[in-house]
Coordinates of C-alpha atoms in Angstrom, one line a residue:
Chain A
X1 CA 159.6 121.7 135.9
X2 CA 155.9 121.9 135.7
X3 CA 153.8 119.6 133.3
X4 CA 153.1 122.6 131.1
X5 CA 156.7 123.6 130.9
X6 CA 157.6 119.9 130.1
X7 CA 155.0 119.8 127.3
X8 CA 156.1 123.0 125.8
X9 CA 159.7 121.9 125.9
X10 CA 158.9 118.6 124.3
X11 CA 156.1 119.5 122.0
X12 CA 157.8 118.5 118.9
X13 CA 158.2 114.8 120.0
X14 CA 154.8 114.7 121.7
X15 CA 153.3 116.0 118.4
X16 CA 155.2 113.5 116.4
X17 CA 154.2 110.5 118.5
X18 CA 150.6 111.8 118.5
X19 CA 150.5 111.8 114.8
X20 CA 151.9 108.3 114.7
X21 CA 149.3 107.2 117.2
X22 CA 146.6 108.6 115.0
X23 CA 147.9 106.9 112.0
X24 CA 148.3 103.4 113.5
X25 CA 144.7 103.7 115.0
X26 CA 143.1 104.7 111.7
X27 CA 145.1 102.1 109.9
X28 CA 143.9 99.3 112.1
X29 CA 140.3 100.5 112.1
X30 CA 140.3 100.8 108.4
X31 CA 141.6 97.1 108.0
X32 CA 139.0 96.2 110.7
X33 CA 136.2 97.8 109.0
X34 CA 137.1 96.2 105.6
X35 CA 137.3 92.7 107.3
X36 CA 134.1 93.3 109.2
X37 CA 132.0 94.4 106.2
X38 CA 133.4 91.5 104.1
X39 CA 132.7 88.9 106.8
X40 CA 129.2 90.3 107.6
X41 CA 128.2 90.4 103.9
X42 CA 130.0 87.0 103.1
X43 CA 128.5 85.0 105.9
X44 CA 124.7 86.1 105.2
X45 CA 123.8 82.6 104.0
X46 CA 126.1 80.9 106.5
X47 CA 124.7 81.7 109.9
X48 CA 126.7 79.1 111.7
X49 CA 130.0 80.4 110.2
X50 CA 129.0 84.0 111.1
X51 CA 128.1 83.0 114.8
X52 CA 131.4 81.1 115.0
X53 CA 133.4 84.3 113.8
X54 CA 131.4 86.6 116.0
X55 CA 132.2 84.4 119.0
X56 CA 135.8 84.1 118.1
X57 CA 136.3 88.0 117.7
X58 CA 134.4 88.5 120.9
X59 CA 136.7 86.0 122.8
X60 CA 139.9 87.6 121.4
X61 CA 138.7 90.9 123.0
X62 CA 139.0 89.2 126.4
X63 CA 142.9 88.6 125.9
X64 CA 144.8 91.2 127.8
X65 CA 146.4 93.4 125.5
X66 CA 149.8 93.2 126.9
X67 CA 149.7 89.5 126.7
X68 CA 148.4 89.6 122.9
X69 CA 151.4 92.0 122.0
X70 CA 153.8 89.6 123.7
X71 CA 152.5 86.7 122.0
X72 CA 152.7 88.1 118.5
X73 CA 156.5 88.9 118.9
X74 CA 157.8 85.3 117.9
X75 CA 155.6 85.6 114.7
X76 CA 155.7 89.2 113.5
X77 CA 158.8 90.6 115.6
X78 CA 158.8 94.1 116.9
X79 CA 157.4 97.5 115.7
X80 CA 154.5 98.6 113.4
X81 CA 153.3 95.2 112.1
X82 CA 152.3 93.5 115.3
X83 CA 150.9 96.6 116.7
X84 CA 148.6 97.2 113.7
X85 CA 147.7 93.5 113.7
X86 CA 146.8 93.3 117.3
X87 CA 144.8 96.5 117.1
X88 CA 143.0 95.3 113.9
X89 CA 142.0 92.0 115.7
X90 CA 140.6 94.0 118.7
X91 CA 138.7 96.4 116.5
X92 CA 136.9 93.8 114.5
X93 CA 134.4 92.7 117.2
X94 CA 132.4 96.0 117.7
X95 CA 132.3 96.7 114.0
X96 CA 131.3 93.1 113.0
X97 CA 128.8 93.0 115.7
X98 CA 127.1 96.2 114.8
X99 CA 127.3 95.4 111.0
X100 CA 125.6 92.1 111.5
X101 CA 122.8 93.6 113.8
X102 CA 122.4 96.5 111.5
X103 CA 122.0 94.6 108.4
X104 CA 119.6 92.1 110.1
X105 CA 117.4 94.7 111.6
X106 CA 116.6 96.6 108.3
X107 CA 112.9 97.0 108.3
X108 CA 111.5 93.8 106.7
X109 CA 108.7 95.6 104.9
X110 CA 111.2 97.8 103.1
X111 CA 113.2 94.7 102.1
X112 CA 110.0 93.0 101.0
X113 CA 109.0 95.9 98.9
X114 CA 112.4 96.3 97.4
X115 CA 112.5 92.5 96.5
X116 CA 108.9 92.8 94.9
X117 CA 109.9 95.7 92.7
X118 CA 112.6 93.4 91.1
X119 CA 115.8 94.3 93.0
X120 CA 118.1 91.3 93.2
X121 CA 120.2 90.6 96.5
X122 CA 123.2 92.6 95.3
X123 CA 121.1 95.8 94.5
X124 CA 119.1 95.3 97.7
X125 CA 122.4 95.3 99.7
X126 CA 123.9 98.2 97.8
X127 CA 121.0 100.4 97.3
X128 CA 118.8 99.6 100.4
X129 CA 120.5 97.5 103.3
X130 CA 123.9 99.1 103.5
X131 CA 122.6 102.9 103.4
X132 CA 120.0 102.0 106.2
X133 CA 122.5 100.1 108.2
X134 CA 125.2 102.7 107.8
X135 CA 124.5 104.8 110.9
X136 CA 124.7 101.7 113.3
X137 CA 127.9 100.4 111.3
X138 CA 129.5 103.7 111.8
X139 CA 128.8 103.8 115.5
X140 CA 130.5 100.4 115.7
X141 CA 133.5 101.8 114.0
X142 CA 133.5 104.8 116.5
X143 CA 133.5 102.5 119.4
X144 CA 136.2 100.5 118.0
X145 CA 138.3 103.4 117.3
X146 CA 138.0 104.9 120.8
X147 CA 138.8 101.4 122.2
X148 CA 141.8 101.0 120.0
X149 CA 143.3 104.4 120.8
X150 CA 143.7 103.2 124.4
X151 CA 145.0 99.7 123.5
X152 CA 147.6 101.3 121.0
X153 CA 149.4 102.6 123.9
X154 CA 150.4 99.1 124.9
X155 CA 152.0 98.6 121.5
X156 CA 155.0 100.4 123.0
X157 CA 155.7 97.2 124.7
X158 CA 156.5 95.6 121.3
X159 CA 158.3 98.9 120.1
X160 CA 155.2 99.8 118.3
X161 CA 154.7 103.6 117.2
X162 CA 152.7 106.0 119.1
X163 CA 152.3 107.7 122.5
X164 CA 152.7 104.6 124.5
X165 CA 156.4 105.2 124.4
X166 CA 156.1 108.2 126.7
X167 CA 154.0 106.3 129.2
X168 CA 156.4 103.2 129.2
X169 CA 159.6 105.3 129.4
X170 CA 158.3 107.6 132.1
X171 CA 156.9 104.8 134.3
X172 CA 160.2 102.8 133.9
X173 CA 162.2 105.6 135.4
X174 CA 159.6 106.8 137.9
X175 CA 161.2 109.1 140.6
X176 CA 163.7 110.4 138.0
X177 CA 163.6 113.8 136.6
X178 CA 160.4 114.7 134.7
X179 CA 159.4 110.8 134.7
X180 CA 155.9 111.6 135.9
X181 CA 155.5 114.5 133.6
X182 CA 156.6 112.3 130.6
X183 CA 154.1 109.5 131.6
X184 CA 151.4 112.1 132.0
X185 CA 152.0 113.9 128.7
X186 CA 151.4 110.5 127.0
X187 CA 148.1 109.9 128.9
X188 CA 146.8 113.4 128.2
X189 CA 147.8 113.2 124.6
X190 CA 145.9 109.9 124.1
X191 CA 142.9 111.5 125.6
X192 CA 143.3 114.2 123.2
X193 CA 143.6 111.8 120.3
X194 CA 140.4 110.0 121.5
X195 CA 138.4 113.3 121.7
X196 CA 139.6 114.4 118.4
X197 CA 138.5 111.2 116.8
X198 CA 135.2 111.1 118.4
X199 CA 134.4 114.6 117.1
X200 CA 135.7 113.4 113.7
X201 CA 133.3 110.5 113.7
X202 CA 130.3 112.7 114.9
X203 CA 131.0 114.8 111.8
X204 CA 131.3 111.8 109.5
X205 CA 128.1 110.4 110.9
X206 CA 126.2 113.9 110.2
X207 CA 127.7 114.1 106.8
X208 CA 127.1 110.4 105.7
X209 CA 123.8 109.5 107.3
X210 CA 121.2 109.6 104.5
X211 CA 119.1 112.8 104.8
X212 CA 115.9 110.9 104.9
X213 CA 116.6 109.2 108.1
X214 CA 116.9 112.1 110.2
X215 CA 114.3 114.5 108.8
Chain B
X1 CA 107.2 74.3 76.4
X2 CA 107.5 77.8 74.7
X3 CA 107.1 80.7 77.1
X4 CA 105.3 82.7 74.6
X5 CA 102.6 80.1 73.7
X6 CA 99.0 80.7 74.8
X7 CA 98.3 77.9 77.3
X8 CA 95.9 75.2 76.4
X9 CA 93.1 73.8 78.7
X10 CA 90.2 76.1 77.8
X11 CA 91.9 79.4 78.5
X12 CA 91.2 82.5 76.4
X13 CA 93.4 85.0 75.3
X14 CA 92.0 87.7 77.6
X15 CA 93.2 85.7 80.6
X16 CA 95.9 87.8 82.2
X17 CA 96.7 85.6 85.3
X18 CA 96.1 81.9 85.3
X19 CA 96.8 79.8 88.5
X20 CA 96.8 76.1 87.7
X21 CA 96.8 73.6 90.4
X22 CA 99.0 76.0 92.4
X23 CA 99.9 74.7 95.8
X24 CA 102.3 75.6 98.6
X25 CA 103.5 73.4 101.4
X26 CA 106.2 74.9 103.7
X27 CA 108.8 72.4 104.8
X28 CA 108.0 71.0 108.1
X29 CA 104.3 72.0 108.0
X30 CA 101.5 69.4 108.0
X31 CA 99.0 71.1 106.0
X32 CA 99.3 72.9 102.8
X33 CA 99.2 76.6 103.1
X34 CA 97.6 76.8 99.8
X35 CA 95.7 73.9 98.4
X36 CA 95.8 73.1 94.7
X37 CA 94.1 76.2 93.4
X38 CA 93.0 77.1 89.7
X39 CA 91.7 80.5 88.9
X40 CA 91.7 82.5 85.8
X41 CA 92.0 86.2 86.1
X42 CA 90.9 88.3 83.2
X43 CA 92.6 91.4 81.8
X44 CA 91.3 94.4 83.7
X45 CA 89.6 92.3 86.3
X46 CA 89.8 93.4 89.9
X47 CA 89.9 90.1 92.0
X48 CA 89.8 90.1 95.8
X49 CA 91.2 87.3 97.9
X50 CA 89.6 87.4 101.2
X51 CA 89.5 85.1 104.3
X52 CA 90.6 84.8 107.9
X53 CA 94.3 84.8 108.8
X54 CA 96.0 81.6 107.8
X55 CA 93.8 81.0 104.9
X56 CA 96.6 81.3 102.3
X57 CA 95.5 84.5 100.7
X58 CA 98.6 86.3 101.1
X59 CA 100.8 83.2 100.1
X60 CA 98.7 82.9 97.0
X61 CA 99.3 86.5 96.2
X62 CA 103.0 86.3 96.8
X63 CA 103.3 83.3 94.5
X64 CA 102.1 85.3 91.6
X65 CA 105.3 87.4 91.8
X66 CA 107.4 84.6 93.1
X67 CA 108.1 86.2 96.5
X68 CA 107.1 82.6 97.5
X69 CA 108.1 79.8 95.3
X70 CA 105.0 77.3 94.6
X71 CA 105.4 73.8 95.6
X72 CA 103.3 72.6 92.8
X73 CA 101.3 73.9 89.7
X74 CA 102.1 76.6 87.3
X75 CA 101.3 80.3 87.2
X76 CA 100.9 82.1 83.9
X77 CA 101.1 86.0 83.6
X78 CA 100.4 87.8 80.5
X79 CA 101.0 84.6 78.4
X80 CA 104.3 83.8 80.1
X81 CA 105.0 80.8 82.5
X82 CA 106.0 83.0 85.6
X83 CA 107.6 80.0 87.2
X84 CA 110.2 79.9 84.4
X85 CA 111.1 83.4 83.9
X86 CA 113.8 85.5 85.7
X87 CA 112.0 86.3 89.2
X88 CA 113.5 90.0 89.1
X89 CA 112.7 90.7 85.7
X90 CA 109.1 89.3 86.3
X91 CA 108.8 91.5 89.4
X92 CA 109.6 94.6 87.5
X93 CA 106.6 94.2 85.4
X94 CA 104.2 93.5 88.2
X95 CA 103.2 96.3 90.6
X96 CA 103.4 95.3 94.2
X97 CA 101.7 97.2 97.2
X98 CA 101.9 96.1 100.7
X99 CA 100.2 97.1 104.1
X100 CA 103.4 98.5 105.6
X101 CA 104.2 100.4 102.3
X102 CA 107.9 99.8 102.7
X103 CA 109.0 103.1 101.0
X104 CA 112.7 103.3 101.2
X105 CA 113.2 105.9 104.0
X106 CA 116.6 107.2 102.8
X107 CA 115.3 108.2 99.3
X108 CA 112.9 110.9 98.5
X109 CA 109.3 110.5 97.2
X110 CA 110.5 111.1 93.6
X111 CA 113.3 108.6 93.9
X112 CA 110.9 106.0 95.5
X113 CA 108.5 106.4 92.5
X114 CA 111.1 106.4 89.9
X115 CA 112.8 103.1 91.4
X116 CA 111.5 100.6 89.1
X117 CA 111.9 102.8 85.9
X118 CA 115.4 103.2 87.0
X119 CA 115.8 99.5 87.3
X120 CA 114.4 99.2 83.7
X121 CA 117.0 101.6 82.4
X122 CA 114.9 104.5 81.7
X123 CA 116.6 107.9 81.1
X124 CA 116.4 110.7 83.8
X125 CA 113.9 113.0 81.8
X126 CA 111.6 110.2 81.2
X127 CA 111.6 109.1 84.7
X128 CA 111.1 112.7 86.0
X129 CA 108.2 113.1 83.8
X130 CA 106.7 109.8 84.7
X131 CA 107.1 110.6 88.4
X132 CA 105.1 114.0 87.9
X133 CA 102.4 112.2 86.1
X134 CA 102.0 109.5 88.8
X135 CA 102.1 111.9 91.6
X136 CA 99.3 113.9 90.0
X137 CA 97.5 110.6 89.4
X138 CA 97.4 109.7 93.0
X139 CA 96.4 113.1 94.1
X140 CA 99.9 114.5 95.4
X141 CA 101.2 117.7 94.2
X142 CA 104.5 116.8 92.4
X143 CA 106.1 120.0 93.3
X144 CA 105.3 119.7 97.0
X145 CA 106.1 116.2 97.5
X146 CA 108.8 115.2 95.0
X147 CA 111.7 116.0 97.1
X148 CA 110.2 115.1 100.5
X149 CA 111.2 112.1 102.4
X150 CA 108.7 109.2 103.4
X151 CA 109.0 110.1 107.2
X152 CA 107.5 113.6 106.5
X153 CA 104.2 111.9 105.0
X154 CA 101.1 110.6 106.7
X155 CA 100.2 107.0 106.6
X156 CA 97.7 107.8 103.9
X157 CA 100.0 109.8 101.8
X158 CA 102.7 107.2 102.1
X159 CA 100.2 104.6 100.7
X160 CA 99.4 106.9 97.8
X161 CA 103.1 106.9 97.0
X162 CA 103.2 103.2 97.3
X163 CA 100.4 102.9 94.7
X164 CA 102.2 105.4 92.5
X165 CA 105.4 103.4 92.8
X166 CA 103.6 100.2 91.8
X167 CA 102.3 101.9 88.8
X168 CA 105.6 103.4 87.7
X169 CA 106.5 101.3 84.9
X170 CA 103.0 100.8 83.8
X171 CA 102.7 97.2 84.7
X172 CA 99.6 95.2 83.4
X173 CA 99.3 93.6 86.7
X174 CA 99.1 94.9 90.3
X175 CA 99.3 92.8 93.5
X176 CA 98.1 94.5 96.6
X177 CA 98.4 92.9 99.9
X178 CA 95.9 94.7 102.4
X179 CA 97.2 98.0 101.1
X180 CA 94.7 100.1 103.1
X181 CA 94.7 97.8 106.2
X182 CA 96.9 100.0 108.5
X183 CA 95.1 103.3 107.6
X184 CA 92.5 105.0 109.7
X185 CA 88.9 104.2 108.6
X186 CA 87.9 107.5 107.2
X187 CA 91.1 107.8 105.1
X188 CA 90.7 104.2 104.1
X189 CA 87.3 105.0 102.8
X190 CA 88.6 108.0 100.7
X191 CA 91.5 105.8 99.4
X192 CA 89.1 102.9 98.3
X193 CA 87.0 105.4 96.5
X194 CA 89.8 107.1 94.7
X195 CA 91.3 103.8 93.8
X196 CA 88.2 102.5 92.2
X197 CA 88.1 105.7 90.3
X198 CA 91.8 105.3 89.3
X199 CA 91.1 101.7 88.3
X200 CA 88.1 102.7 86.1
X201 CA 90.7 104.8 84.2
X202 CA 93.8 102.5 84.1
X203 CA 92.1 99.1 84.0
X204 CA 94.8 97.1 85.5
X205 CA 94.5 93.4 86.4
X206 CA 94.5 93.5 90.2
X207 CA 94.9 90.8 92.8
X208 CA 94.0 92.1 96.1
X209 CA 94.2 90.6 99.5
X210 CA 92.2 91.7 102.5
X211 CA 90.7 90.1 105.5
X212 CA 87.8 92.7 105.4
X213 CA 84.6 91.3 103.6
X214 CA 83.2 95.0 103.2
X215 CA 86.4 96.0 101.5
X216 CA 86.2 93.0 99.2
X217 CA 82.5 93.6 98.4
X218 CA 83.2 97.2 97.7
X219 CA 86.2 96.8 95.5
X220 CA 86.1 93.3 93.7
X221 CA 84.8 92.4 90.5
X222 CA 85.0 89.0 91.7
X223 CA 85.8 87.7 95.1
X224 CA 87.4 84.6 96.2
X225 CA 86.6 83.5 99.7
X226 CA 89.0 81.0 101.6
X227 CA 88.2 79.4 104.8
X228 CA 90.7 78.9 107.6
X229 CA 91.7 75.4 106.1
X230 CA 92.9 77.2 102.8
X231 CA 89.8 75.9 101.1
X232 CA 88.3 78.1 98.3
X233 CA 84.8 78.2 99.6
X234 CA 83.4 80.4 96.8
X235 CA 84.6 82.4 93.7
X236 CA 82.0 84.8 92.4
X237 CA 80.8 88.3 92.1
X238 CA 80.1 90.4 95.1
X239 CA 76.4 90.2 94.4
X240 CA 76.3 86.6 93.8
X241 CA 78.1 85.9 97.0
X242 CA 75.6 88.1 98.9
X243 CA 72.7 86.6 97.1
X244 CA 73.6 82.9 97.0
X245 CA 76.4 82.2 99.6
X246 CA 77.9 78.8 98.7
X247 CA 77.9 77.4 102.3
X248 CA 77.7 78.1 106.0
X249 CA 81.3 79.4 106.1
X250 CA 80.6 82.0 103.5
X251 CA 77.3 82.9 105.0
X252 CA 79.1 83.5 108.4
X253 CA 82.0 85.4 106.9
X254 CA 79.7 87.8 105.3
X255 CA 77.9 88.2 108.6
X256 CA 74.6 89.9 109.0
X257 CA 72.8 92.2 106.6
X258 CA 73.4 90.6 103.4
X259 CA 70.2 91.9 102.0
X260 CA 70.9 95.5 103.0
X261 CA 74.4 95.3 101.7
X262 CA 73.1 94.3 98.3
X263 CA 71.6 97.8 98.1
X264 CA 75.1 99.3 98.1
X265 CA 76.1 96.9 95.1
X266 CA 72.9 97.0 92.9
X267 CA 72.6 99.9 90.4
X268 CA 69.1 101.4 90.1
X269 CA 69.6 101.0 86.3
X270 CA 69.5 97.3 86.9
X271 CA 66.1 97.3 88.6
X272 CA 62.9 97.0 86.6
X273 CA 61.6 100.5 86.4
X274 CA 58.2 101.6 85.4
X275 CA 58.7 103.3 82.0
X276 CA 57.4 106.8 81.3
X277 CA 59.7 109.4 82.5
X278 CA 58.1 112.3 84.4
X279 CA 54.8 110.5 85.1
X280 CA 55.6 110.6 88.7
X281 CA 57.6 113.3 90.2
X282 CA 60.7 112.0 92.0
X283 CA 64.4 112.7 92.4
X284 CA 66.3 112.3 89.4
X285 CA 69.2 110.0 89.3
X286 CA 71.6 108.3 87.1
X287 CA 71.2 104.7 86.1
X288 CA 74.7 103.8 87.3
X289 CA 74.1 105.1 91.0
X290 CA 73.7 102.3 93.7
X291 CA 70.3 101.7 95.1
X292 CA 71.6 102.7 98.5
X293 CA 72.8 106.1 97.3
X294 CA 69.5 106.6 95.6
X295 CA 67.4 105.6 98.6
X296 CA 69.5 108.1 100.6
X297 CA 68.8 110.9 98.1
X298 CA 65.1 110.0 98.1
X299 CA 64.6 109.9 101.6
X300 CA 66.7 113.0 102.2
X301 CA 64.5 114.9 99.8
X302 CA 61.4 113.7 101.5
X303 CA 60.1 112.0 98.3
X304 CA 59.0 108.5 97.8
X305 CA 60.3 107.7 94.4
X306 CA 63.2 108.3 92.0
X307 CA 63.2 109.1 88.4
X308 CA 66.2 107.1 86.7
X309 CA 67.3 109.0 83.7
X310 CA 66.4 107.2 80.5
X311 CA 64.8 104.2 82.3
X312 CA 61.6 105.3 84.3
X313 CA 60.6 105.7 87.8
X314 CA 61.1 103.6 91.0
X315 CA 59.4 103.7 94.3
X316 CA 61.2 103.4 97.5
X317 CA 59.2 100.1 98.0
X318 CA 60.5 99.0 94.5
X319 CA 64.0 99.5 95.6
X320 CA 63.7 97.8 99.0
X321 CA 62.1 94.8 97.3
X322 CA 65.2 94.6 95.1
X323 CA 67.1 93.4 98.2
X324 CA 64.8 90.3 98.5
X325 CA 66.9 87.2 97.4
X326 CA 65.1 86.5 94.1
X327 CA 66.9 84.9 91.1
X328 CA 65.6 87.4 88.7
X329 CA 67.0 90.2 90.8
X330 CA 70.6 89.0 90.5
X331 CA 71.0 90.7 87.2
X332 CA 74.1 92.8 87.5
X333 CA 77.6 91.5 87.5

């Protein structure tokens, strides 16, 4: 059986796992975005706390994902919960890093003028800083998403949802009938998911970047 | 102390901004960035703060709208103790223009100009009308520029918008921190001229910071010159500063050519003219023209005298002698 024959014969299950994969990634990235924005904004006057949280989230990124999933089993068991949790933890660093940098590097003259016109810190954040920082924040979200798409495959090790299942099952019976095709279909599907999301973010970026910034 | 009460100690009701022993010392710094400073600025006055970098002129300016909190003293703006009112509310009633302009790049020119009115809760139609009025006022066609973005404008145009934005809610006071400093010399000259004409119409109380003594002499009703140790060296009219510099620092800060520069400040109407219009033939000029402008006209016409309308005539020599530092010549203020 050729690879394409295998895919067309199993298109239903591959499609189902692909959607699951997409869902779990978007869920984790959504959580990570909310947490990162909250932390970045909440620690504006607490530079030490902010530095500590950034360092922590950066360090977490160095833990091999296979090990992290395993370590979460005793606490969260198997399935969706530990997968989403681990992916969220991984996604935080790029988003937090970019959010902090973006908010810090908004043109000082613009902030000075806004303050001088009588905008309080809340308005400055909402009306000036977040819109101006948004393209960089969005880029952090995009990087996090691509990264997490790959890591999500490892979630299958804790019975997590998604395309990892195809890869793990295929590899575990390598040499058997269609084992390689099965693993390969998972890999290819993950690449497809990553490309789809990348295009999606380019579109979101185009639509949500304030017009005045790219005239 | 009531915030509405007119402050005591010899101030008059036409004082718009009153600095009283205002000082600033940054934590960790040895010297005061601003030494205790007292200046009364009258309603409609154009005061220029000038001096080398580090002289505290910008800090002084930024204390008036409390972007910098004073370490000591009091600042009264329009009869209110500025140090005791809500800072954001205070700032919405003080125009603020800075060298880098600081337009919000993600908003259109119209939105930028309408920002403070929006903060003050004006209705949409009223804001739109005001934006049209202001863009006209600063010489930008509202239909062309209203929906453009700051990046699409030149530096000079951006600063026009900056001025329009500061004027949006018709504040009685404008603070300007080197507003024309980053603009090429030719455009800067235009903007200075236009701004003087604008000020003649709107009569705002203006505090203007610059390090350029020529700009100060050209624009200010009064000039406060600070030295690098944040000492107020002289506070006087441009003519008085050129005529009687208070000390060596002021003299060196003005640089060479004080006598000739006075020609650009003196008005021919202030010179003693020989009465009897038409006795001599000469170039006809208005009394409010500056001596240097009149000299230029007379020399360009190949003449040797000017007839000042309603006053009499002046020879080139009369006008040149006006540059001589004599007490009786320091008439105009």
